[in-house]
Structures are given as C-alpha cells and as structure tokens.
Amino acid sequence: MKPKVLITYNIYREVYSEVLKDFDITMPAEGIETFKYEDVLPVVDSFDAILSMWNFPIDKQLLDAAKNLKIVSNYAVGYDNIDVVYATRRGVTVANTPDPVTDPTADIAMGLILSLMRRITDCDKMLRAKELKWGIMNNLGSSLSGKQLGILGMGRIGKALARRALACGMNIAYCNRNRLSAIDEKLYNAKYMPLDELIATSDVLSLNAPLTSETYHIIDAQRLSMMKSDAFLINTARGPLVDEKALIEALRNNTIKGAGLDVFETGDNVCDELLALSNTVLVPHIGTQTVEVRKEMAEYAATNILNYFNGGKVARVNKL
Ligand code: GLV
C-alpha cells in the first residue's frame, strides 16, 4: 500500500504530485486554502505523514490521535507549532526546511534595517501623502556604517544577516546558546556578548532565534528599557519573542527609536496600536515569501517525506 500523506494547505499541488508520486496524497480541495485542525483530528489516524504549514498545530491531542504517523515535515524552518518533545516520545520524526529559508529571511531583516534607519518606507508614505517636506536637513536617517548590529541567535539566518550587514559597514556582535568557533568569529568579525550587554550596547538588535519556552518574551519591558534610546529592534523570527505590549509602550515613549517587524504576537491580526505608530516598519511575515523560495520550500518539505520512506537524507529536528 502507498504511504498516506496529509498536506494541510493548498499550494503547489503539482510539486507534491511530482515529488510524492508514489504516495497517496490528501490535500484541501481546490478553492479551500487550508484544512482546519478540527477537520484533521477525526481522520488523522490513517495517515503515515503530515506536511504541515508553520501555523498548523501538531499538539499532543493530534499526535495521540495520529496512530500511524511516522513523520511530520513542517513547511518552515521554525517548528514551534509542533510539540516536538511529545512527537519524539511517540517515535514521530519531525523535519523542517532550513536550507531554502536562510537567505530570504536575512534579506528581509536587512531590508527592515535599511527601511528604518534610512527612512525609506517613512519617506515613501509621506511623499505619496504629499506630507513630505523636501530639504537637505529634513528626513534625516541614521547611517549603518560603524553601527553595532546585535544578533540574538547566530545560527544560519543570523550569520546570513551578518554577511549582509558587514557589506554595509556594520560591526557585528552576537549572543547565542553556543559561542561560535574562533574561525567563525573571525569570519564574521563578530564579538560574542552576554545577552544583556548585547541589548545595552547595540544600535540595532535583530532577533533570529527560534521560539521556545526560553525565548518567549525574551525582549520584555525591562530589556527594552536597557536598549539605547536611538536603537532599533528587528524581529523576523517569531512574534512572541517580544512582549508586544511592552514594545508598543517603548515605541510610544521613545524608549527606543523604532522597530521593524515581520512577525507579530497576534499572528496575522496586527494590533491597531502598532499600526498607528510611525516609528515602525511592518510587513506581513514575508521572510520567505518569494516566487522561488515558496516553491523550493514545497520541494524540500516533500523531499523530507520521500526520503524518510526511501532511506535518504531528512532534515530532522529530533533524534529518536
Ligand atoms: C518561516 O517563518 C519559517 O519558519 O520558515
């Protein structure tokens, strides 16, 4: 019998049909964007594999119901939607898509830094609204060159951001669970700092760490108050790394100068208080949203499943 694969969302049907041609695929019907959790729960017991979108919860209840499940392949590098500890206990492999997402996510982080510091979106908005005052001493931004970019989470995306920022003349400091090798520190000209020092000394603080119980609200009111008053916060990781209420207060009170956000604590329902703040650049989780990358992620996530059953390479996030 062909292994049964449940794909939770309805994109790249042709990619899945090609890569998983020897599998029995179930996807939402044409015209329906995604399966809902309640649709999946009663039928999940018959599936051998799930290809899940990053916001589809794979929790204890679903894992208990999924009696035949062998692998969850997440369409994302982040896998905070999955109870990995419980999946591991149940012998379920969890895989993700690290390779395709690194560069595009770093591009968006760099784009947010440029937009904020050089006031690109700000000036664009004022110009279109005919509210912009031209003049050589108006619309002054901040130079990137010589400024410290503090990277919280110096994994693949953090390093890719460092490469881009180095090209703009920024100085790299970082904090990471594991310190980089001396060779890597030299390569990125990156200075290791404990978290609070990184926060207090950086001109730009970029969050590039996964969401875990340790990183939830890692940037809270107290840490925001430690930042320089002319510093910028960039978040392209996951919304809940930042206590968003505290961030709104900090932005309102000019405790920090601005924020560039690709992710929000409230998911795709961005709160009005944030929308009303002019010292922000806000984008709708587009870190990996390019024509090329979306397709590469689909191929990668499907190949994880194909390889799991064929004994090939799987980008595993858990050890069984
Ligand atoms: C996107 O947010 C990802 O985790 O790949």
Short mmCIF file of C-alpha atoms and ligand atoms in Angstrom, two decimals:
data_model
loop_
_atom_site.label_atom_id
_atom_site.label_comp_id
_atom_site.label_asym_id
_atom_site.label_seq_id
_atom_site.Cartn_x
_atom_site.Cartn_y
_atom_site.Cartn_z
CA MET A 1 0.00 0.00 0.00
CA LYS A 2 1.17 3.55 -0.75
CA PRO A 3 2.04 5.62 2.36
CA LYS A 4 -0.66 8.19 3.07
CA VAL A 5 0.37 11.86 3.29
CA LEU A 6 -1.82 14.66 4.60
CA ILE A 7 -0.85 18.13 3.35
CA THR A 8 -2.53 20.79 5.46
CA TYR A 9 -2.66 23.62 2.92
CA ASN A 10 -3.48 24.03 -0.72
CA ILE A 11 -0.45 25.30 -2.63
CA TYR A 12 1.95 23.62 -5.05
CA ARG A 13 -0.33 20.68 -5.81
CA GLU A 14 1.83 19.99 -8.90
CA VAL A 15 5.06 19.90 -6.85
CA TYR A 16 3.60 17.46 -4.32
CA SER A 17 2.10 15.26 -7.05
CA GLU A 18 5.50 15.07 -8.73
CA VAL A 19 7.80 14.57 -5.69
CA LEU A 20 5.34 12.30 -3.89
CA LYS A 21 4.02 10.47 -6.97
CA ASP A 22 4.25 7.09 -5.24
CA PHE A 23 2.30 8.32 -2.20
CA ASP A 24 -1.39 8.64 -1.54
CA ILE A 25 -1.82 12.42 -1.04
CA THR A 26 -4.72 14.21 0.65
CA MET A 27 -4.89 17.99 0.31
CA PRO A 28 -7.67 20.55 0.82
CA ALA A 29 -9.99 20.63 -2.21
CA GLU A 30 -9.42 23.26 -4.90
CA GLY A 31 -10.67 26.62 -3.66
CA ILE A 32 -10.06 25.79 0.02
CA GLU A 33 -6.89 27.36 1.38
CA THR A 34 -6.19 25.10 4.32
CA PHE A 35 -7.50 22.24 6.39
CA LYS A 36 -8.64 23.29 9.84
CA TYR A 37 -7.41 21.46 12.93
CA GLU A 38 -10.97 20.23 13.60
CA ASP A 39 -11.14 18.72 10.08
CA VAL A 40 -7.88 16.86 10.52
CA LEU A 41 -8.27 15.49 14.07
CA PRO A 42 -11.02 12.91 13.33
CA VAL A 43 -9.26 11.47 10.24
CA VAL A 44 -5.58 11.77 11.16
CA ASP A 45 -5.25 8.17 12.40
CA SER A 46 -4.98 6.84 8.85
CA PHE A 47 -2.00 8.98 7.78
CA ASP A 48 1.67 7.99 7.73
CA ALA A 49 2.97 11.51 7.17
CA ILE A 50 1.83 15.10 7.62
CA LEU A 51 3.22 18.03 5.67
CA SER A 52 2.23 20.96 7.87
CA MET A 53 2.26 24.72 7.49
CA TRP A 54 4.07 26.60 10.30
CA ASN A 55 0.84 27.77 11.89
CA PHE A 56 -0.91 24.38 11.93
CA PRO A 57 -0.79 22.98 15.48
CA ILE A 58 0.64 19.49 15.83
CA ASP A 59 -0.08 19.09 19.53
CA LYS A 60 -0.43 16.17 21.98
CA GLN A 61 -4.07 15.60 21.13
CA LEU A 62 -3.35 15.36 17.40
CA LEU A 63 -0.25 13.21 17.92
CA ASP A 64 -2.23 10.82 20.16
CA ALA A 65 -4.91 10.52 17.51
CA ALA A 66 -2.35 10.00 14.71
CA LYS A 67 -1.75 6.33 15.47
CA ASN A 68 0.12 5.59 12.21
CA LEU A 69 2.09 8.79 11.97
CA LYS A 70 5.80 8.43 11.26
CA ILE A 71 6.92 11.87 10.12
CA VAL A 72 5.78 15.49 10.32
CA SER A 73 7.52 17.64 7.72
CA ASN A 74 6.98 21.29 8.51
CA TYR A 75 6.88 23.86 5.71
CA ALA A 76 9.20 26.22 7.63
CA VAL A 77 12.47 26.32 9.46
CA GLY A 78 10.59 27.19 12.70
CA TYR A 79 8.65 24.37 14.31
CA ASP A 80 7.11 25.98 17.38
CA ASN A 81 3.72 24.79 16.12
CA ILE A 82 4.79 21.21 16.85
CA ASP A 83 5.09 19.54 20.25
CA VAL A 84 8.49 18.07 19.36
CA VAL A 85 9.10 16.54 22.79
CA TYR A 86 5.85 14.60 22.62
CA ALA A 87 6.38 13.66 18.96
CA THR A 88 9.77 12.26 19.92
CA ARG A 89 8.21 10.27 22.76
CA ARG A 90 5.74 8.82 20.28
CA GLY A 91 8.53 7.94 17.84
CA VAL A 92 7.49 10.52 15.25
CA THR A 93 10.25 12.18 13.23
CA VAL A 94 9.94 15.94 12.89
CA ALA A 95 11.61 17.65 9.92
CA ASN A 96 11.86 21.22 8.66
CA THR A 97 13.11 23.26 5.69
CA PRO A 98 16.27 25.07 6.84
CA ASP A 99 18.14 25.50 3.55
CA PRO A 100 15.68 27.50 1.41
CA VAL A 101 14.72 29.99 4.14
CA THR A 102 18.12 31.26 5.26
CA ASP A 103 18.92 33.88 2.63
CA PRO A 104 15.42 35.28 2.04
CA THR A 105 14.81 35.74 5.76
CA ALA A 106 18.14 37.50 6.16
CA ASP A 107 17.22 39.69 3.16
CA ILE A 108 14.04 40.82 4.89
CA ALA A 109 15.88 41.52 8.16
CA MET A 110 18.41 43.61 6.23
CA GLY A 111 15.58 45.30 4.34
CA LEU A 112 13.88 46.25 7.60
CA ILE A 113 17.14 47.67 8.94
CA LEU A 114 17.64 49.75 5.79
CA SER A 115 14.00 50.88 5.69
CA LEU A 116 14.05 52.01 9.29
CA MET A 117 17.49 53.55 9.50
CA ARG A 118 17.35 55.29 6.11
CA ARG A 119 13.61 56.03 6.47
CA ILE A 120 12.74 54.52 3.10
CA THR A 121 9.15 53.47 3.81
CA ASP A 122 8.60 56.50 6.02
CA CYS A 123 9.60 58.93 3.23
CA ASP A 124 7.68 56.90 0.65
CA LYS A 125 4.49 57.18 2.71
CA MET A 126 4.91 60.94 3.29
CA LEU A 127 5.77 61.61 -0.35
CA ARG A 128 2.67 59.84 -1.62
CA ALA A 129 0.50 61.55 1.01
CA LYS A 130 2.00 64.91 -0.10
CA GLU A 131 3.12 65.40 3.50
CA LEU A 132 6.85 65.26 2.87
CA LYS A 133 8.98 68.34 3.39
CA TRP A 134 11.94 68.28 0.99
CA GLY A 135 15.18 69.84 2.14
CA ILE A 136 18.72 68.76 2.87
CA MET A 137 18.21 68.88 6.60
CA ASN A 138 14.83 67.15 6.57
CA ASN A 139 14.09 63.43 6.69
CA LEU A 140 17.43 62.61 8.26
CA GLY A 141 18.04 58.94 8.87
CA SER A 142 20.80 57.08 10.67
CA SER A 143 23.94 55.72 8.99
CA LEU A 144 24.51 51.98 9.11
CA SER A 145 28.26 52.16 8.70
CA GLY A 146 30.09 51.89 12.02
CA LYS A 147 26.95 50.95 13.97
CA GLN A 148 26.71 47.79 16.06
CA LEU A 149 24.27 45.16 14.86
CA GLY A 150 23.49 42.84 17.77
CA ILE A 151 22.27 39.47 16.56
CA LEU A 152 20.38 37.36 19.05
CA GLY A 153 20.62 33.86 17.60
CA MET A 154 23.69 33.36 15.45
CA GLY A 155 22.50 30.31 13.52
CA ARG A 156 22.18 30.12 9.75
CA ILE A 157 19.91 33.16 9.41
CA GLY A 158 21.87 35.21 11.95
CA LYS A 159 25.07 34.51 10.03
CA ALA A 160 23.44 35.31 6.68
CA LEU A 161 22.29 38.63 8.15
CA ALA A 162 25.81 39.29 9.46
CA ARG A 163 27.20 38.84 5.94
CA ARG A 164 24.77 41.41 4.59
CA ALA A 165 25.37 43.87 7.43
CA LEU A 166 29.15 43.57 7.06
CA ALA A 167 28.73 44.67 3.45
CA CYS A 168 27.03 47.82 4.79
CA GLY A 169 29.93 48.51 7.15
CA MET A 170 28.17 47.47 10.37
CA ASN A 171 30.01 45.92 13.33
CA ILE A 172 28.66 42.54 14.38
CA ALA A 173 28.05 41.46 17.97
CA TYR A 174 26.06 38.38 18.87
CA CYS A 175 24.65 36.23 21.60
CA ASN A 176 23.97 32.56 21.05
CA ARG A 177 23.40 29.44 23.13
CA ASN A 178 26.77 28.17 21.90
CA ARG A 179 29.60 30.53 21.19
CA LEU A 180 30.86 30.38 17.60
CA SER A 181 34.22 28.85 16.85
CA ALA A 182 37.18 31.25 16.78
CA ILE A 183 37.28 30.74 12.99
CA ASP A 184 33.64 31.77 12.59
CA GLU A 185 34.03 34.74 14.92
CA LYS A 186 36.89 35.90 12.74
CA LEU A 187 34.97 35.21 9.53
CA TYR A 188 32.02 37.36 10.66
CA ASN A 189 34.21 39.77 12.61
CA ALA A 190 31.66 39.02 15.34
CA LYS A 191 32.06 39.82 19.02
CA TYR A 192 30.36 37.48 21.49
CA MET A 193 28.43 39.20 24.29
CA PRO A 194 26.15 38.06 27.09
CA LEU A 195 22.53 38.92 26.24
CA ASP A 196 22.14 41.97 28.46
CA GLU A 197 25.37 43.51 27.22
CA LEU A 198 24.28 42.87 23.63
CA ILE A 199 20.98 44.60 24.32
CA ALA A 200 22.55 47.57 26.09
CA THR A 201 25.26 48.26 23.51
CA SER A 202 23.64 47.55 20.13
CA ASP A 203 22.39 50.22 17.74
CA VAL A 204 20.26 47.59 16.05
CA LEU A 205 19.11 44.42 17.77
CA SER A 206 17.93 41.65 15.46
CA LEU A 207 16.08 38.61 16.76
CA ASN A 208 17.00 35.45 14.88
CA ALA A 209 16.29 32.78 17.47
CA PRO A 210 13.58 30.11 17.44
CA LEU A 211 10.53 30.45 19.68
CA THR A 212 10.92 28.17 22.71
CA SER A 213 9.91 28.40 26.37
CA GLU A 214 13.29 30.09 26.95
CA THR A 215 12.92 32.72 24.23
CA TYR A 216 9.23 33.55 24.87
CA HIS A 217 9.16 37.31 25.71
CA ILE A 218 12.94 37.36 25.83
CA ILE A 219 12.55 41.03 24.92
CA ASP A 220 10.30 42.37 27.65
CA ALA A 221 9.77 45.79 29.23
CA GLN A 222 12.90 45.52 31.32
CA ARG A 223 15.14 44.58 28.41
CA LEU A 224 13.57 47.25 26.19
CA SER A 225 14.45 49.80 28.85
CA MET A 226 18.07 48.67 28.66
CA MET A 227 18.31 49.45 24.93
CA LYS A 228 19.83 52.71 23.70
CA SER A 229 17.21 55.37 23.08
CA ASP A 230 18.33 55.65 19.44
CA ALA A 231 18.37 51.87 18.85
CA PHE A 232 16.14 49.84 16.55
CA LEU A 233 14.61 46.41 17.15
CA ILE A 234 14.18 43.96 14.26
CA ASN A 235 12.11 40.79 14.55
CA THR A 236 11.95 38.32 11.65
CA ALA A 237 11.82 35.24 13.91
CA ARG A 238 8.54 34.75 15.78
CA GLY A 239 6.23 37.38 17.29
CA PRO A 240 6.14 36.04 20.86
CA LEU A 241 9.88 36.59 21.32
CA VAL A 242 8.81 40.16 22.09
CA ASP A 243 6.31 41.31 24.68
CA GLU A 244 4.38 43.37 22.13
CA LYS A 245 2.52 45.49 24.70
CA ALA A 246 5.84 46.49 26.24
CA LEU A 247 7.24 47.21 22.77
CA ILE A 248 4.31 49.48 21.95
CA GLU A 249 4.93 51.42 25.16
CA ALA A 250 8.66 51.66 24.38
CA LEU A 251 7.92 52.94 20.87
CA ARG A 252 5.32 55.43 22.13
CA ASN A 253 7.66 56.78 24.80
CA ASN A 254 10.69 56.84 22.52
CA THR A 255 12.49 54.46 24.86
CA ILE A 256 13.83 53.06 21.58
CA LYS A 257 13.86 54.73 18.18
CA GLY A 258 11.99 52.24 16.06
CA ALA A 259 11.09 48.67 15.23
CA GLY A 260 10.96 46.61 12.07
CA LEU A 261 8.67 43.63 12.37
CA ASP A 262 7.90 40.75 10.04
CA VAL A 263 6.14 38.76 12.78
CA PHE A 264 3.64 39.69 15.46
CA GLU A 265 2.49 38.31 18.77
CA THR A 266 -1.06 38.22 17.47
CA GLY A 267 -0.15 36.37 14.26
CA ASP A 268 -1.74 37.90 11.19
CA ASN A 269 -4.07 40.08 13.25
CA VAL A 270 -1.72 43.01 13.79
CA CYS A 271 -2.93 45.21 16.63
CA ASP A 272 -4.12 48.76 15.93
CA GLU A 273 -1.72 50.34 18.43
CA LEU A 274 1.22 49.03 16.43
CA LEU A 275 -0.33 50.10 13.12
CA ALA A 276 -0.73 53.62 14.48
CA LEU A 277 2.97 54.04 15.28
CA SER A 278 5.02 55.86 12.66
CA ASN A 279 8.37 54.69 14.03
CA THR A 280 7.77 51.16 12.79
CA VAL A 281 8.12 49.28 9.52
CA LEU A 282 5.63 46.41 9.48
CA VAL A 283 5.46 43.61 6.93
CA PRO A 284 3.21 40.52 6.87
CA HIS A 285 5.57 37.60 7.61
CA ILE A 286 7.21 37.79 4.18
CA GLY A 287 10.61 36.50 5.26
CA THR A 288 10.39 33.59 2.83
CA GLN A 289 7.76 34.99 0.51
CA THR A 290 9.39 34.96 -2.90
CA VAL A 291 8.27 33.11 -6.01
CA GLU A 292 11.40 30.98 -5.93
CA VAL A 293 11.57 30.23 -2.22
CA ARG A 294 7.95 29.24 -1.76
CA LYS A 295 8.41 26.52 -4.40
CA GLU A 296 11.79 25.44 -3.02
CA MET A 297 10.22 25.03 0.43
CA ALA A 298 7.46 22.84 -1.03
CA GLU A 299 10.02 20.66 -2.80
CA TYR A 300 12.17 20.46 0.32
CA ALA A 301 9.31 19.58 2.66
CA ALA A 302 8.03 16.92 0.27
CA THR A 303 11.53 15.51 -0.24
CA ASN A 304 11.88 15.11 3.54
CA ILE A 305 8.88 12.76 3.38
CA LEU A 306 10.05 10.96 0.25
CA ASN A 307 13.50 10.41 1.75
CA TYR A 308 12.13 9.27 5.10
CA PHE A 309 10.40 6.35 3.37
CA ASN A 310 13.29 5.71 0.92
CA GLY A 311 16.11 5.94 3.45
CA GLY A 312 17.50 9.23 2.10
CA LYS A 313 18.52 12.46 3.84
CA VAL A 314 15.90 14.08 6.05
CA ALA A 315 16.31 17.49 7.73
CA ARG A 316 15.39 16.11 11.17
CA VAL A 317 14.92 18.33 14.18
CA ASN A 318 14.56 15.48 16.70
CA LYS A 319 16.56 12.36 17.48
CA LEU A 320 14.52 9.23 18.05
C1 GLV B 1 9.08 30.93 8.48
O1 GLV B 1 8.65 31.67 9.30
C2 GLV B 1 9.87 29.79 8.78
O2 GLV B 1 9.97 29.42 9.97
O3 GLV B 1 10.42 29.19 7.84
#
